[in-house]
PDB file of C-alpha atoms and ligand atoms in Angstrom:
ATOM      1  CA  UNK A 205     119.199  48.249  48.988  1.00 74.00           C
ATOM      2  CA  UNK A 206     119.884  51.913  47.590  1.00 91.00           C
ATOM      3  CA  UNK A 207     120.366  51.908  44.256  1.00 96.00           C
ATOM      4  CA  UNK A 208     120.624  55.072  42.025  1.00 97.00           C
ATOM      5  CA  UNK A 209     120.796  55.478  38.250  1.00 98.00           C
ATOM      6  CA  UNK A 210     122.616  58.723  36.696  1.00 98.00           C
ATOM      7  CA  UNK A 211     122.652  59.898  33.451  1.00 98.00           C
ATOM      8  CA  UNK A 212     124.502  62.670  33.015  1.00 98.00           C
ATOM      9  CA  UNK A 213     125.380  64.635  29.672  1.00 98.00           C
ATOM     10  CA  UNK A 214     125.330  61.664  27.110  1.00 98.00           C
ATOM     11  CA  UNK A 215     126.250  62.034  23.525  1.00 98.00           C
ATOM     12  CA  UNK A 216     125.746  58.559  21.457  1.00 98.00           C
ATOM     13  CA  UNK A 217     125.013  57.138  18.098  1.00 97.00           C
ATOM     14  CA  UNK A 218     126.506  54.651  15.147  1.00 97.00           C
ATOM     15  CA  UNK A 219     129.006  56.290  12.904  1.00 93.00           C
ATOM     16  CA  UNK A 220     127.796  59.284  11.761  1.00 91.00           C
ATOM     17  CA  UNK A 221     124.102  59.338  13.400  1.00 94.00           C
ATOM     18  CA  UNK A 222     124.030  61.285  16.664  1.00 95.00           C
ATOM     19  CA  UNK A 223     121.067  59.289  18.260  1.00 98.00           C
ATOM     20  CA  UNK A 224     121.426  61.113  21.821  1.00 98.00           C
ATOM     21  CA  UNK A 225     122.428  64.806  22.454  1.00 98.00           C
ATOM     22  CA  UNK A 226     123.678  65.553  26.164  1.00 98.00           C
ATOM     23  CA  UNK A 227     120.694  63.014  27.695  1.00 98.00           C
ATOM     24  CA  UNK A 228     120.496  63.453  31.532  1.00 98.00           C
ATOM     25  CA  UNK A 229     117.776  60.897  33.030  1.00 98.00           C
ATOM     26  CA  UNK A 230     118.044  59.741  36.941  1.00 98.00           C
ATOM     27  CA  UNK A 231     116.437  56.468  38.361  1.00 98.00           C
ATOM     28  CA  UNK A 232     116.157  55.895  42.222  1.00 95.00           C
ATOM     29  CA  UNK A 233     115.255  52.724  44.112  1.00 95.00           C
ATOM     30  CA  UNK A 234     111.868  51.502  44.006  1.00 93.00           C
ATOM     31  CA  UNK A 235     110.540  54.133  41.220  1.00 95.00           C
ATOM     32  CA  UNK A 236     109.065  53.392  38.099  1.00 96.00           C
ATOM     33  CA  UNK A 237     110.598  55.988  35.309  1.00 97.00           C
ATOM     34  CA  UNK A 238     108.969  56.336  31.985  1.00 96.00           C
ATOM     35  CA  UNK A 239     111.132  57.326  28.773  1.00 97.00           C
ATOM     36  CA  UNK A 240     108.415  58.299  26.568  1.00 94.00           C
ATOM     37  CA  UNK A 241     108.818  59.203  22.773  1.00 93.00           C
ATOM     38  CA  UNK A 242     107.788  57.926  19.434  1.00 91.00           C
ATOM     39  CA  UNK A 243     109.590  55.845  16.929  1.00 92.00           C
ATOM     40  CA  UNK A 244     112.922  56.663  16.045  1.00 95.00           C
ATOM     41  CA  UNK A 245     113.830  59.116  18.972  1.00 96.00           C
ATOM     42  CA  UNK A 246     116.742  57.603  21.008  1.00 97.00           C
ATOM     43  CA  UNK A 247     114.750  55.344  23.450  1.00 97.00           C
ATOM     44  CA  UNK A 248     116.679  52.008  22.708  1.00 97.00           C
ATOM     45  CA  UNK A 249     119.825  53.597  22.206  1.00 98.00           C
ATOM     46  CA  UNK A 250     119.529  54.786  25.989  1.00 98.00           C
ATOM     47  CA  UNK A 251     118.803  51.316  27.346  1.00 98.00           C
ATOM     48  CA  UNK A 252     121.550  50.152  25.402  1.00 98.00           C
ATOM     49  CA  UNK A 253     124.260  52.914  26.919  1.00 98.00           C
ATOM     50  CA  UNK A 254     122.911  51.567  29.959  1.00 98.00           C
ATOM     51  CA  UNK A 255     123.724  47.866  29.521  1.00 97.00           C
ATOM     52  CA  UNK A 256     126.995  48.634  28.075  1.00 97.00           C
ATOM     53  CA  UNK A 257     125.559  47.626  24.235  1.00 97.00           C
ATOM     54  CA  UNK A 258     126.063  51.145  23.020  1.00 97.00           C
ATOM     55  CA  UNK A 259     129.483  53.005  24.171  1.00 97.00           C
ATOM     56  CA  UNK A 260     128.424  56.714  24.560  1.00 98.00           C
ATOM     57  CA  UNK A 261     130.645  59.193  23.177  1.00 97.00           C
ATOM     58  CA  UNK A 262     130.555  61.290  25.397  1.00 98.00           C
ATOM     59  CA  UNK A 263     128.979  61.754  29.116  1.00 98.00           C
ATOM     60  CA  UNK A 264     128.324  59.066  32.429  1.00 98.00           C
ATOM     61  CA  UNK A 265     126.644  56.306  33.379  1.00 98.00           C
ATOM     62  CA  UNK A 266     126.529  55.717  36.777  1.00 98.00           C
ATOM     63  CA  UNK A 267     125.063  53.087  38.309  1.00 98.00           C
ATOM     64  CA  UNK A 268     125.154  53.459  42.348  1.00 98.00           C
ATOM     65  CA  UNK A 269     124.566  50.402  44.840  1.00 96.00           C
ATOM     66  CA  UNK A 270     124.488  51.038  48.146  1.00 92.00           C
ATOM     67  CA  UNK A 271     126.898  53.813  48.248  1.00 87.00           C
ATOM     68  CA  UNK A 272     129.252  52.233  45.586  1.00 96.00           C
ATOM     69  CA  UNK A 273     129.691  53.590  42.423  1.00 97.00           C
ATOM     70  CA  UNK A 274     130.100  51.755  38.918  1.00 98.00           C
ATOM     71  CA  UNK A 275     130.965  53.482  35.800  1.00 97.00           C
ATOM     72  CA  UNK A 276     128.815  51.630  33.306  1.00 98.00           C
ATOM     73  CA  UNK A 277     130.605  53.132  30.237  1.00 97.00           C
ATOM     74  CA  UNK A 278     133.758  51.270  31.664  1.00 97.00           C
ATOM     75  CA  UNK A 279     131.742  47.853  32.176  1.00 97.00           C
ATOM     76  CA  UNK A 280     130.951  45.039  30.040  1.00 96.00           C
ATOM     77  CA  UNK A 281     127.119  43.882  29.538  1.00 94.00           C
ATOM     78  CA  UNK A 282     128.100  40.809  31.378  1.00 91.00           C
ATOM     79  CA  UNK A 283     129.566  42.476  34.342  1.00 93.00           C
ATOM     80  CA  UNK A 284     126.250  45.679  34.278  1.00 95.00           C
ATOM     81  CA  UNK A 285     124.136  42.291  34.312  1.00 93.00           C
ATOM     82  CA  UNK A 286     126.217  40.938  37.206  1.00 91.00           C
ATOM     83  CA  UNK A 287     125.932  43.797  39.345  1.00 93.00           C
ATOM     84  CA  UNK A 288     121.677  43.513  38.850  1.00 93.00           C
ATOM     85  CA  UNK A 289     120.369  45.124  35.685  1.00 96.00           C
ATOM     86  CA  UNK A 290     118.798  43.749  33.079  1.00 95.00           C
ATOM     87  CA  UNK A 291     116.864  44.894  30.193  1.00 96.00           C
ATOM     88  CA  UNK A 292     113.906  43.307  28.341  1.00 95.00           C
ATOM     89  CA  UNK A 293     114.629  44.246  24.588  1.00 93.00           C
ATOM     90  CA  UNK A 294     112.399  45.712  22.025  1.00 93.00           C
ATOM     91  CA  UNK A 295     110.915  42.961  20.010  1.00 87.00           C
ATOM     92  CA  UNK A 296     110.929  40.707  23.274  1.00 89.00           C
ATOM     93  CA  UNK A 297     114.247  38.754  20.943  1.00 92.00           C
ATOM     94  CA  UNK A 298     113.063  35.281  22.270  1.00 94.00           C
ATOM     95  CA  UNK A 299     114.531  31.831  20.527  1.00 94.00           C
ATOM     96  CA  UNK A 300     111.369  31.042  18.883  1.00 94.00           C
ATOM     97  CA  UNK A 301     112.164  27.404  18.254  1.00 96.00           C
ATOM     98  CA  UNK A 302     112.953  26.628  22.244  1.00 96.00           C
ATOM     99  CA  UNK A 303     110.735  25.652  24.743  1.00 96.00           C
ATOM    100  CA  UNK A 304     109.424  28.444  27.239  1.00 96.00           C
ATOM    101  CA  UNK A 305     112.026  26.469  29.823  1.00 94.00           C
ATOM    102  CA  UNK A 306     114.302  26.811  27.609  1.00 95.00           C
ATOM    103  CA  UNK A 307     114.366  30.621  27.313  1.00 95.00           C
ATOM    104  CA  UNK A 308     114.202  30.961  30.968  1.00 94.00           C
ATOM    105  CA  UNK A 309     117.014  29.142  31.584  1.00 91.00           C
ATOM    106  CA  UNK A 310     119.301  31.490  29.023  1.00 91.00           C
ATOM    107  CA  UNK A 311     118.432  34.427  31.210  1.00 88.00           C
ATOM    108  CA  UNK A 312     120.075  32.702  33.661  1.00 86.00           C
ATOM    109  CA  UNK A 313     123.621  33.262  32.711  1.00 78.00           C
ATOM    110  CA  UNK A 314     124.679  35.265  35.189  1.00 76.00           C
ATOM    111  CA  UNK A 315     127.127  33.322  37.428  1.00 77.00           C
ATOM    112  CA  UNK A 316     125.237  34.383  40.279  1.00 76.00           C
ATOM    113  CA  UNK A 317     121.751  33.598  38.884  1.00 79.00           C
ATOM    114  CA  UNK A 318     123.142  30.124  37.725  1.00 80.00           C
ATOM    115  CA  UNK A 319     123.025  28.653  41.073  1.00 82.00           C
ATOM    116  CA  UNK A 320     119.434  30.308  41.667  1.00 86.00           C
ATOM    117  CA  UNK A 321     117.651  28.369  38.369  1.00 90.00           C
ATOM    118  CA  UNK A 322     114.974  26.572  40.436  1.00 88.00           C
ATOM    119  CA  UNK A 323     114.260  29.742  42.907  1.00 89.00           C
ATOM    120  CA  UNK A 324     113.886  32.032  40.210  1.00 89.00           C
ATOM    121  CA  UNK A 325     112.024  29.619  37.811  1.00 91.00           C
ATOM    122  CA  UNK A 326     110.026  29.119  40.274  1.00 92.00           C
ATOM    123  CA  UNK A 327     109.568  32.857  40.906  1.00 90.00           C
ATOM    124  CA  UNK A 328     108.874  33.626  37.531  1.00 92.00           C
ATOM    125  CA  UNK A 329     106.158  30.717  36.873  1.00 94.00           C
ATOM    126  CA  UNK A 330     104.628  32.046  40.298  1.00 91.00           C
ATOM    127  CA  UNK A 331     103.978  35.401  38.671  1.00 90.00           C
ATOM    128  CA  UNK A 332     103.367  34.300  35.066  1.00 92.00           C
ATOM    129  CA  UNK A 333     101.349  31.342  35.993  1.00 93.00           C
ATOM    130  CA  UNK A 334     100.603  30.326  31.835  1.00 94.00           C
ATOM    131  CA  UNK A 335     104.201  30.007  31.727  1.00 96.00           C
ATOM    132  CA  UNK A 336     103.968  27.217  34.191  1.00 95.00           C
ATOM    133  CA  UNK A 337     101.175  25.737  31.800  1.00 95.00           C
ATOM    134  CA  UNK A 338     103.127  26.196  28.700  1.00 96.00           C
ATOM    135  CA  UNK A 339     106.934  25.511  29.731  1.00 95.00           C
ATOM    136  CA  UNK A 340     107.043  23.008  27.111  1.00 96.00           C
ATOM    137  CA  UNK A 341     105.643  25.022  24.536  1.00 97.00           C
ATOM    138  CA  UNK A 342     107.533  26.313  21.428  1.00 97.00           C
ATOM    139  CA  UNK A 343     108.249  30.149  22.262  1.00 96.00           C
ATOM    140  CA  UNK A 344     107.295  30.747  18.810  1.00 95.00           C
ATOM    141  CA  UNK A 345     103.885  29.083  19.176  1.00 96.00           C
ATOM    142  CA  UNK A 346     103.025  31.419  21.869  1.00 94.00           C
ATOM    143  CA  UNK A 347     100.729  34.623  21.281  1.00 91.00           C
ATOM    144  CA  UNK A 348     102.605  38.107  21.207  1.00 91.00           C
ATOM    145  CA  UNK A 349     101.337  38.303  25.134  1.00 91.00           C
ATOM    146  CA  UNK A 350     102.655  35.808  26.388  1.00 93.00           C
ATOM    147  CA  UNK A 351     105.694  36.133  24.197  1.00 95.00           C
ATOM    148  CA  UNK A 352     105.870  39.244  26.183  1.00 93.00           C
ATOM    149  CA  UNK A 353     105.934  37.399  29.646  1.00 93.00           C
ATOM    150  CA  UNK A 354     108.153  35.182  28.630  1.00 96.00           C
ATOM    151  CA  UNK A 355     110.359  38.062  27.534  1.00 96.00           C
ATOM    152  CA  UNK A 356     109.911  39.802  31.037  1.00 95.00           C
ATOM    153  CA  UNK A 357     110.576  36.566  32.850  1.00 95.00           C
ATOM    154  CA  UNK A 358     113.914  35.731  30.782  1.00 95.00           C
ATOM    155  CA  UNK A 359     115.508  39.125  32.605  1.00 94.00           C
ATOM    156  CA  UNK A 360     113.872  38.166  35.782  1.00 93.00           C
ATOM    157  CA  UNK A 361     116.436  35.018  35.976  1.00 93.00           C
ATOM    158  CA  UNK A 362     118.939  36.954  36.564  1.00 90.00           C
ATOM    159  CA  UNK A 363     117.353  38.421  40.071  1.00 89.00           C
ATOM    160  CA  UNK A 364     117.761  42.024  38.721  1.00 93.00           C
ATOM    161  CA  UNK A 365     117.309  44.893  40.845  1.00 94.00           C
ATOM    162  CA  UNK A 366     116.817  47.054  38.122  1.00 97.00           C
ATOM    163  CA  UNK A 367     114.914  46.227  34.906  1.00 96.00           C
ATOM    164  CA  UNK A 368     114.880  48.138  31.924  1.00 97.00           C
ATOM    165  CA  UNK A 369     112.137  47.208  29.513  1.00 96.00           C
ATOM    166  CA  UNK A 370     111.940  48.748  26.058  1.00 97.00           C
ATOM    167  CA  UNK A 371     108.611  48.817  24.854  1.00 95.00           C
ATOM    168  CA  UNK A 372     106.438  46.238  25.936  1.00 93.00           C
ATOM    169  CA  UNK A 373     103.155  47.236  24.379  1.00 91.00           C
ATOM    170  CA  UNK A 374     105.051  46.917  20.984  1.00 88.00           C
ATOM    171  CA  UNK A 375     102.988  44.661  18.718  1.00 85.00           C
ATOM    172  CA  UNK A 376     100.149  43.623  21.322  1.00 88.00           C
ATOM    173  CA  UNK A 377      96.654  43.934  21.085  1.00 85.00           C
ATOM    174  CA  UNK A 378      95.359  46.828  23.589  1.00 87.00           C
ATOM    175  CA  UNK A 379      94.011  44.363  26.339  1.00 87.00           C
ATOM    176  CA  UNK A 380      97.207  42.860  26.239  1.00 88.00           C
ATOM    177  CA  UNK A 381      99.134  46.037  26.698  1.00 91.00           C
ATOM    178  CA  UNK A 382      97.153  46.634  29.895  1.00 91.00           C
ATOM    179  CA  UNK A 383      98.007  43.545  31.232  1.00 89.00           C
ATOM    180  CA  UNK A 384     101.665  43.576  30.585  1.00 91.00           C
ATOM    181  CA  UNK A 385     102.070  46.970  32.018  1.00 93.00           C
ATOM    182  CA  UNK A 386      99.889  46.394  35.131  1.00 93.00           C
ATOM    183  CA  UNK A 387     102.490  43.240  35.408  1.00 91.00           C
ATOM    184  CA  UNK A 388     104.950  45.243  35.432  1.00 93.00           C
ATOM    185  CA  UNK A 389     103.840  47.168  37.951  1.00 93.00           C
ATOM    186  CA  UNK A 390     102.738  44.171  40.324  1.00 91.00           C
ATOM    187  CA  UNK A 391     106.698  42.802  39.777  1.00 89.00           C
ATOM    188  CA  UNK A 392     107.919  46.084  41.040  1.00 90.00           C
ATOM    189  CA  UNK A 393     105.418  46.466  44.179  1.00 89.00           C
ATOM    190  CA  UNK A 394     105.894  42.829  45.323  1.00 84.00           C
ATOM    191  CA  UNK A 395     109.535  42.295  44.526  1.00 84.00           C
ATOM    192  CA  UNK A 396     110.958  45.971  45.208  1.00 89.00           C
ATOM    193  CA  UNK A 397     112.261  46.464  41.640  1.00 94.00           C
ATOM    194  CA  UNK A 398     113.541  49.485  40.213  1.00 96.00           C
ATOM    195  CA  UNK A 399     111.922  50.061  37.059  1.00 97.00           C
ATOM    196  CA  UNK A 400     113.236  51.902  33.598  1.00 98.00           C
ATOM    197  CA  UNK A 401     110.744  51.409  30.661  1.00 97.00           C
ATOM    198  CA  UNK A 402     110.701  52.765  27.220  1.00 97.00           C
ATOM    199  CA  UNK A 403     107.196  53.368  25.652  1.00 95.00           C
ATOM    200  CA  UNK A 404     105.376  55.162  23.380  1.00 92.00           C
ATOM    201  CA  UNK A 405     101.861  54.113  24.822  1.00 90.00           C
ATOM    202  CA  UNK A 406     102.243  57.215  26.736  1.00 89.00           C
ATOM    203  CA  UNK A 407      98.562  56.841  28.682  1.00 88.00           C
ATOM    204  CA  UNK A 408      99.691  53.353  29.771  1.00 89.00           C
ATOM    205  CA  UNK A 409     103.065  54.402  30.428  1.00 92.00           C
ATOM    206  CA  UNK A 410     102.070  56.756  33.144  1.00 90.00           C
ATOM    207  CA  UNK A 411      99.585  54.752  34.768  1.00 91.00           C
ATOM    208  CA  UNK A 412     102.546  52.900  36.554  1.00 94.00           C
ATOM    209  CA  UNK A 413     105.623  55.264  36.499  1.00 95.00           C
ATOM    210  CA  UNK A 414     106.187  57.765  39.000  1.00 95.00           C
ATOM    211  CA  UNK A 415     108.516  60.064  36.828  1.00 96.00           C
ATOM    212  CA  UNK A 416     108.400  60.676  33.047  1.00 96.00           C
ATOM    213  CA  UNK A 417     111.372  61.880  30.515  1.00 96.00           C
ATOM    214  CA  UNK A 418     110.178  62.861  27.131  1.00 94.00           C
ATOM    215  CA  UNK A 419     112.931  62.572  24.662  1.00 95.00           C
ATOM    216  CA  UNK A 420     112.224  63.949  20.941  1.00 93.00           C
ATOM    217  CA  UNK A 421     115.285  63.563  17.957  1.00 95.00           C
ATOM    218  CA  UNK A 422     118.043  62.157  20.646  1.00 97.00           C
ATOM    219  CA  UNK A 423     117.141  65.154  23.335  1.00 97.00           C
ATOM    220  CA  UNK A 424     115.307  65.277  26.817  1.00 96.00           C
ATOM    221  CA  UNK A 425     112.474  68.256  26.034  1.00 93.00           C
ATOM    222  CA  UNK A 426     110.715  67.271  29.327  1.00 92.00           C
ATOM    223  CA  UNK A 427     110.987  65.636  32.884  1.00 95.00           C
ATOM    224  CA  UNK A 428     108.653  65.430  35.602  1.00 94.00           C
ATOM    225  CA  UNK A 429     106.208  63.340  37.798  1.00 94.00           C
ATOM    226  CA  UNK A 430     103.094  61.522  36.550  1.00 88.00           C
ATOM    227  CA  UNK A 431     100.884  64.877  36.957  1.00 88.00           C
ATOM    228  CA  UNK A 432     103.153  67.166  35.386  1.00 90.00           C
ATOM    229  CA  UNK A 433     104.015  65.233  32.159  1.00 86.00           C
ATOM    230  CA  UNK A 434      99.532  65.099  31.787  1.00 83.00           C
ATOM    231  CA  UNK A 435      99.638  68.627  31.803  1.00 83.00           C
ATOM    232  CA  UNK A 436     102.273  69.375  30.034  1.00 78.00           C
ATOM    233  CA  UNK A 437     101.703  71.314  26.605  1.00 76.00           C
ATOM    234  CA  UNK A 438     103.701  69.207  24.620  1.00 71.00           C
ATOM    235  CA  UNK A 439     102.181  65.769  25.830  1.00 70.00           C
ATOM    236  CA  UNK A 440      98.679  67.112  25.369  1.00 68.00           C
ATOM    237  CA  UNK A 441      99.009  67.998  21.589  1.00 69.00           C
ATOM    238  CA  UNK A 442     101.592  64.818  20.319  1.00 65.00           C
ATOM    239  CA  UNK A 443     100.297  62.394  22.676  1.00 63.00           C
ATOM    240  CA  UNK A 444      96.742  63.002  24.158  1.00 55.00           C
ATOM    241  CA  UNK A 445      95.241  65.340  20.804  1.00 54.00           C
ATOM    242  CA  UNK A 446      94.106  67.953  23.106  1.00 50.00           C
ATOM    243  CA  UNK A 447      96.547  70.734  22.589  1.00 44.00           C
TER     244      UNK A 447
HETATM  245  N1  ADP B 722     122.146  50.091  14.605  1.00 97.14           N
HETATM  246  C1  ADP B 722     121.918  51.322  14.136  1.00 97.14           C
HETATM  247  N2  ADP B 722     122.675  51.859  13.146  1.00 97.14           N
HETATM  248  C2  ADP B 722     122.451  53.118  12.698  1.00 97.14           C
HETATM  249  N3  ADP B 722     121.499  53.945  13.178  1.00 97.14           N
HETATM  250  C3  ADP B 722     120.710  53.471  14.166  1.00 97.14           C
HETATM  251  C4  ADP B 722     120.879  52.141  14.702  1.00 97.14           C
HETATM  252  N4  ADP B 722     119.954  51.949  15.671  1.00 97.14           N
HETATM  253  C5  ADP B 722     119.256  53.097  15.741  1.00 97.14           C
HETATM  254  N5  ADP B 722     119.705  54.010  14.852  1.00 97.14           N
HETATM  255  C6  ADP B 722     119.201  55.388  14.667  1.00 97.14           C
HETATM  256  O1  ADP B 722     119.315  56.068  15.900  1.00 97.14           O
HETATM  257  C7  ADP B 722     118.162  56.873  16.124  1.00 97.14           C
HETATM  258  C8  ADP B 722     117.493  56.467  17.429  1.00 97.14           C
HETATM  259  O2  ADP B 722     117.010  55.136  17.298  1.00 97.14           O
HETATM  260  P1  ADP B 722     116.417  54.317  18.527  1.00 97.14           P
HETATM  261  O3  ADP B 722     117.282  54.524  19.705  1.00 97.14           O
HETATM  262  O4  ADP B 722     116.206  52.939  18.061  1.00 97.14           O
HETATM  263  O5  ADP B 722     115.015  55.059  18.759  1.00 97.14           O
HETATM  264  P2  ADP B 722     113.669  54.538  19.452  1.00 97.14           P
HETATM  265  O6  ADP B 722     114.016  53.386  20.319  1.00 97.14           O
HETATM  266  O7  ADP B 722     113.157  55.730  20.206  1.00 97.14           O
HETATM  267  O8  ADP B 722     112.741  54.142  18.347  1.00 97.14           O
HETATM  268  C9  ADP B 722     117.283  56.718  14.894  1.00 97.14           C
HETATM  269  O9  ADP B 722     117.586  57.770  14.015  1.00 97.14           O
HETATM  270  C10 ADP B 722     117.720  55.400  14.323  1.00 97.14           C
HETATM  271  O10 ADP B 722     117.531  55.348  12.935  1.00 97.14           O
HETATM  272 MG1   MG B 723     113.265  51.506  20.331  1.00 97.14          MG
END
């Protein structure tokens, strides 16, 4: 299936803070696109204008399915999640006091999802096999990487085609960090997912994406493929300590 994300021109923010300033990002089918930045830049509040969360003020969202376009800004979050996306917040936001089962089964409220529980359960133990082992487990008992998975497989219920995740390596040990982003890549080259992720792990980050946006104070300063963004003058001195 084609599917095409366009950003075009957005302004957001709460109140008074302007969080984004005329933020143009694209996402096509099958690629993996990193937003990279550090704290406080205007990642989340992207994701959000995506999923309908955050109303920009000014600007599209388009998300395009096989030659059919939906204005996201006009959309609810239930209907964005109904037409395939889905976003794996910052944080991971599990219910810490329900079972692993449990969690999955509230990323299933998509009406179309509902009546897919046991295929996509099943799915989503299949790749995240100490799921499987812990279903019964408290959330909250789990360690911050598998609270991770767990996160990842909650927005997997709801058969996206295109997953936003907003900074998984938040929180994790660095071993871990490799192993949720090389996930991540594995779901999108076996399952054909589109992939938007937020991060500010930028050497991690780029080992799976294909195209990189940096965004500094609410603005897109740079966009380009993997080799680009390494060479990049701005990347080496904030991110790599070469410049
Ligand atoms: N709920 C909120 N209310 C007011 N300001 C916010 C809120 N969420 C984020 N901001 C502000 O918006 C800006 C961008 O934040 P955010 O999108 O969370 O950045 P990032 O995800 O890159 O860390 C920051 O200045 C932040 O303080
Ligand atoms: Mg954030």
């Amino acid at each position: 299936m084609a599917l095409e994300l366009s950003i075009r021109d957005v302004d957001a923010g709460y109140g008074a803070v302007r969080a984004l300033h005329g933020v143009s990002l694209n996402v096509s089918s099958g690629n993996t696109v990193a937003l990279l930045g550090t704290n406080g830049n205007g990642k989340s509040t992207l994701m959000k204008c995506v999923m309908g969360i955050v109303r920009p003020t000014r600007g599209s969202v388009v998300l395009s399915l096989d030659n059919r376009q939906y204005d996201l800004t006009r959309l609810s979050t239930e209907e964005i999640v109904n037409l395939g996306v889905a976003m794996v917040p910052e944080g991971r936001r599990l219910f810490p006091k329900l079972t692993v089962e449990e969690n999955l089964l509230l990323g299933a409220f998509r009406p179309l999802a509902r009546g897919e529980i046991a295929k996509n359960s099943a799915f989503c133990y299949e790749i995240f096999p100490v799921l499987a082992e812990r279903r019964r487990q408290l959330a909250g008992s789990m360690s911050g990487g598998q609270q991770q998975m767990l996160a990842i497989a909650r927005a997997l219920m709801s058969a996206p085609k295109l997953l936003l995740v907003d900074e998984p390596s938040v929180g994790l040990a660095p071993i871990l960090v490799s192993h949720t982003i090389t996930k991540i890549k594995e779901l999108k080259e076996r399952y054909g997912l589109t992939v938007l992720m937020a991060e500010q792990n930028f050497h991690q980050a780029i080992r799976i994406a294909d195209r990189g946006y940096i965004i500094v104070h609410g603005e897109i300063v740079f966009e380009g493929g993997v080799k680009a963004l390494e060479q990049n003058e701005l990347v080496r001195s904030y991110y790599l300590g070469t410049g």
